[in-house]
mmCIF file of C-alpha atoms in Angstrom:
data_model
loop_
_atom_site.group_PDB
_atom_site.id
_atom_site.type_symbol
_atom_site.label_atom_id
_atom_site.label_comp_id
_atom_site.label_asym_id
_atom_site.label_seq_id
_atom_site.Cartn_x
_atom_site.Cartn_y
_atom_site.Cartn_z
ATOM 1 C CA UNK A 1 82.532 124.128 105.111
ATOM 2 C CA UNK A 2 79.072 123.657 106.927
ATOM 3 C CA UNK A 3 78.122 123.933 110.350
ATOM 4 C CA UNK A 4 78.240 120.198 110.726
ATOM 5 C CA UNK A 5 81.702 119.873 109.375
ATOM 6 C CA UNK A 6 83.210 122.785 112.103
ATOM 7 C CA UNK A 7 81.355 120.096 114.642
ATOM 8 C CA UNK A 8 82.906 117.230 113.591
ATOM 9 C CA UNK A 9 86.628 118.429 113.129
ATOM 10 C CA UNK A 10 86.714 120.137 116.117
ATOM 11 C CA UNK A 11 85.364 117.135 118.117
ATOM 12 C CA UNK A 12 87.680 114.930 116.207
ATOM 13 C CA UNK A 13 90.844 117.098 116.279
ATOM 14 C CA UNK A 14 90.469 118.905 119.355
ATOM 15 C CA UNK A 15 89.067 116.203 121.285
ATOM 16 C CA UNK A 16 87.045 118.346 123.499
ATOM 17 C CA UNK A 17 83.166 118.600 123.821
ATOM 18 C CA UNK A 18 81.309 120.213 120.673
ATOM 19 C CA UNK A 19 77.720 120.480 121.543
ATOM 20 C CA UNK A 20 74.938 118.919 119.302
ATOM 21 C CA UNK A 21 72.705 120.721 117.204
ATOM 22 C CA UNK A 22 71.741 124.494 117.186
ATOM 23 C CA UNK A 23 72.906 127.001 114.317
ATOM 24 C CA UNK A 24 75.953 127.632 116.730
ATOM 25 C CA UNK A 25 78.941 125.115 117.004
ATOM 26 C CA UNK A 26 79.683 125.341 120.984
ATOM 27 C CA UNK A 27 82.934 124.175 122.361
ATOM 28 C CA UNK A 28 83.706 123.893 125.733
ATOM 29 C CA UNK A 29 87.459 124.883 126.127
ATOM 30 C CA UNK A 30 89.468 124.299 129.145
ATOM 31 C CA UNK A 31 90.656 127.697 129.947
ATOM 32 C CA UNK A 32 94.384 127.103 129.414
ATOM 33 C CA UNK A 33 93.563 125.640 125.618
ATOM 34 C CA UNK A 34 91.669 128.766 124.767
ATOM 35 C CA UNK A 35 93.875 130.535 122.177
ATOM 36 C CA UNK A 36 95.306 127.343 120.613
ATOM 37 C CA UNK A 37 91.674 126.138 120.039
ATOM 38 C CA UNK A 38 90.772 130.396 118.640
ATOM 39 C CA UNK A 39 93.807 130.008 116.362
ATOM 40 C CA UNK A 40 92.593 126.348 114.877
ATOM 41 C CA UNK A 41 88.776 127.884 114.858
ATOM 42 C CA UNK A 42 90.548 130.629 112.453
ATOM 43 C CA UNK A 43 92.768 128.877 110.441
ATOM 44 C CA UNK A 44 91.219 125.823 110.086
ATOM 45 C CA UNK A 45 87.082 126.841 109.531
ATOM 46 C CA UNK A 46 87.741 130.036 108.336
ATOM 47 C CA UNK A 47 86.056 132.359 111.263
ATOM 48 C CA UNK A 48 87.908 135.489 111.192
ATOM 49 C CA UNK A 49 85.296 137.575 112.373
ATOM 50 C CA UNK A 50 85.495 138.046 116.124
ATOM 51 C CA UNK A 51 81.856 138.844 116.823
ATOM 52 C CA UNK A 52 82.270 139.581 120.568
ATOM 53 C CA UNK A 53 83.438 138.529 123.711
ATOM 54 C CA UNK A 54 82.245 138.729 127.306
ATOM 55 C CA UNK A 55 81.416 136.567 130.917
ATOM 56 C CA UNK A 56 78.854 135.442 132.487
ATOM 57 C CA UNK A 57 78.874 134.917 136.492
ATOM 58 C CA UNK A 58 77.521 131.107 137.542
ATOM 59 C CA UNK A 59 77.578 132.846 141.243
ATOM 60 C CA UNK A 60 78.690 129.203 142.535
ATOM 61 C CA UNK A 61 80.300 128.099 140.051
ATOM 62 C CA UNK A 62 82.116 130.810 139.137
ATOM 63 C CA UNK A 63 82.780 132.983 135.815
ATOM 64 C CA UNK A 64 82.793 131.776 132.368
ATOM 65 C CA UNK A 65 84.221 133.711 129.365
ATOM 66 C CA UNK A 66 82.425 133.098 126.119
ATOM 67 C CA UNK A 67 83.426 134.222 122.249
ATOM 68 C CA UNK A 68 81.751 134.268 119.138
ATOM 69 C CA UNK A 69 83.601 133.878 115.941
ATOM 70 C CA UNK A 70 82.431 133.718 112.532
ATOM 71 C CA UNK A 71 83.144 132.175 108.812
ATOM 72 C CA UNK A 72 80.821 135.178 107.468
ATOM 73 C CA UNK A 73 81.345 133.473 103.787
ATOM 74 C CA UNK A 74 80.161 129.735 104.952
ATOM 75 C CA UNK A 75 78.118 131.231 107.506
ATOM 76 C CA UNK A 76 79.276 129.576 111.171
ATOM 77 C CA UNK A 77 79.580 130.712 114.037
ATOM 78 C CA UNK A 78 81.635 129.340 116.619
ATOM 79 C CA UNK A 79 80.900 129.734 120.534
ATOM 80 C CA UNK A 80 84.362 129.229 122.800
ATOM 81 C CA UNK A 81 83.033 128.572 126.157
ATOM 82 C CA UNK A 82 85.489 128.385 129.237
ATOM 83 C CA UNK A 83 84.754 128.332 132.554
ATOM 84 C CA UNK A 84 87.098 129.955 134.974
ATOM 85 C CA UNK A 85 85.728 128.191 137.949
ATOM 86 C CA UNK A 86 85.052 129.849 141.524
ATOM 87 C CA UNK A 87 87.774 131.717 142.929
ATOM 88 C CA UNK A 88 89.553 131.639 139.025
ATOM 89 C CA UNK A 89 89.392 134.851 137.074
ATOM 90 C CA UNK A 90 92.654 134.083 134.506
ATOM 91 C CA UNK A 91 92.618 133.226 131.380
ATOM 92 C CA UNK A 92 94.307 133.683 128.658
ATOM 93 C CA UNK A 93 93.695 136.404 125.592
ATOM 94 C CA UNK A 94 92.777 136.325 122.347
ATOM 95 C CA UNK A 95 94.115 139.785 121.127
ATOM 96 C CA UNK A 96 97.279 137.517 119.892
ATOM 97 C CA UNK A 97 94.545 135.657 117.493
ATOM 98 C CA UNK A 98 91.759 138.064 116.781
ATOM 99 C CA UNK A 99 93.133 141.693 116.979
ATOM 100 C CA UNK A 100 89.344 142.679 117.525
ATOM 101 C CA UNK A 101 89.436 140.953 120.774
ATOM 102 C CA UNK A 102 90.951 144.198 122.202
ATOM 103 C CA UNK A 103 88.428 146.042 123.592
ATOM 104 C CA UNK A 104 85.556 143.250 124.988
ATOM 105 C CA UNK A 105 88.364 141.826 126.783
ATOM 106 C CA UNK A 106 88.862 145.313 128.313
ATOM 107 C CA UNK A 107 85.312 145.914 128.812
ATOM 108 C CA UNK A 108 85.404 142.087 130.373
ATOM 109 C CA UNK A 109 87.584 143.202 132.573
ATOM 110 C CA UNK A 110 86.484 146.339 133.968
ATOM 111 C CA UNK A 111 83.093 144.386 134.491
ATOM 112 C CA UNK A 112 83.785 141.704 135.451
ATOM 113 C CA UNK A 113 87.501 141.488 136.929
ATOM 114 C CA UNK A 114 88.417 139.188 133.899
ATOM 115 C CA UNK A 115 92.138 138.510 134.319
ATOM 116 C CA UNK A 116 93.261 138.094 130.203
ATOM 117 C CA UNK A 117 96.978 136.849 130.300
ATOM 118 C CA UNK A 118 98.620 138.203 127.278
ATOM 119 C CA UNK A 119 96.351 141.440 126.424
ATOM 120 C CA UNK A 120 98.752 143.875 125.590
ATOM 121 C CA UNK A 121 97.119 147.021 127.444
ATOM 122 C CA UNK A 122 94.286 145.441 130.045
ATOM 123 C CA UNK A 123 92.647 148.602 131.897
ATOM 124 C CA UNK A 124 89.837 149.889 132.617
ATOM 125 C CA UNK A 125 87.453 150.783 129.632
ATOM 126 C CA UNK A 126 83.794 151.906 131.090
ATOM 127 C CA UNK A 127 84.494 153.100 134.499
ATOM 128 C CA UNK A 128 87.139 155.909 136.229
ATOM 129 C CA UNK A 129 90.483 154.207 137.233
ATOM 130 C CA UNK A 130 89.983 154.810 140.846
ATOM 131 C CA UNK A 131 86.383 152.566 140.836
ATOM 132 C CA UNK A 132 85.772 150.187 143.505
ATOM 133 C CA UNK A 133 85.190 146.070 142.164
ATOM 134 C CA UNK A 134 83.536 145.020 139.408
ATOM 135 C CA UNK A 135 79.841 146.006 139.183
ATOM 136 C CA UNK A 136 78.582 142.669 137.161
ATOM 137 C CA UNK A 137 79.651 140.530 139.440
ATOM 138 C CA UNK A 138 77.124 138.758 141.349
ATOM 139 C CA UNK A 139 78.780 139.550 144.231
ATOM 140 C CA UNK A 140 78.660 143.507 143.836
ATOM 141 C CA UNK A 141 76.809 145.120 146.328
ATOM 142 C CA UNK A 142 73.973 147.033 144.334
ATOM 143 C CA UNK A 143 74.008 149.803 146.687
ATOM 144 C CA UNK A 144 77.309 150.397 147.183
ATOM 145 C CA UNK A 145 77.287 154.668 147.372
ATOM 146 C CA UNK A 146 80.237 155.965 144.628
ATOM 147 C CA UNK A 147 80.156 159.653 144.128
ATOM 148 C CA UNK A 148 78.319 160.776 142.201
ATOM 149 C CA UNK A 149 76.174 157.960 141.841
ATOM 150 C CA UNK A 150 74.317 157.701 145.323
#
């Protein structure tokens, strides 16, 4: 399997939008396909390494959630992008897939208010149970006082 291959099949198969070029194969996943599209990345190319997971806030247009995955033998990687849209923070988790999911989506979470749907124990990771929002949001407020931090 080569990088070009993982393009093509998942473009073909999946029908959704596999970006051109780069040492990454980037698919843009519409949120509620995101595990059925993980499960064919794993069984189908072979990545079975879940690299790491996290979001990114677009402010405007709202949060994305992006995952790497790896063939570490045919060496791919595979980028799941899916945006969540403004106002969205649901989607849904790939602990079911990739058991190392676990703990990014946990850390997602606490950072950025991630909603996975299906993670068997989503709490906080980094910061005390009885914290205030979600600090890398865009929308935080930088100086908002939290003992001890002032």
């Amino acid at each position: 399997m080569t990088s070009d291959r993982a393009r093509a099949l998942l473009s073909q198969i999946t029908g959704l939008t596999v970006a051109d070029g780069g040492p990454a194969v980037t698919v843009h996943v519409p949120t509620e396909q995101l595990a059925s599209v993980a499960a064919f990345v794993k069984e189908t190319i072979g990545c079975a390494f879940f690299a790491f997971s996290t979001a990114i806030d677009h402010k405007a247009d709202g949060l994305e959630t992006v995952a790497y995955v790896e063939n570490l033998d045919d060496n791919i990687t595979v980028v799941l992008r899916a945006k969540l849209g403004a106002g969205n923070i649901c989607c849904p988790s790939l602990v079911p897939v990739y058991r190392g999911a676990n703990w990014m989506e946990r850390e997602t979470y606490d950072m950025f208010g991630v909603q996975f749907e299906g993670h068997p124990d989503l709490r906080r990771i980094l910061l005390s149970d009885d914290w205030d929002g979600h600090p890398l949001l865009k929308s935080y407020a930088v100086d908002t006082p939290y003992p001890p931090y002032r």
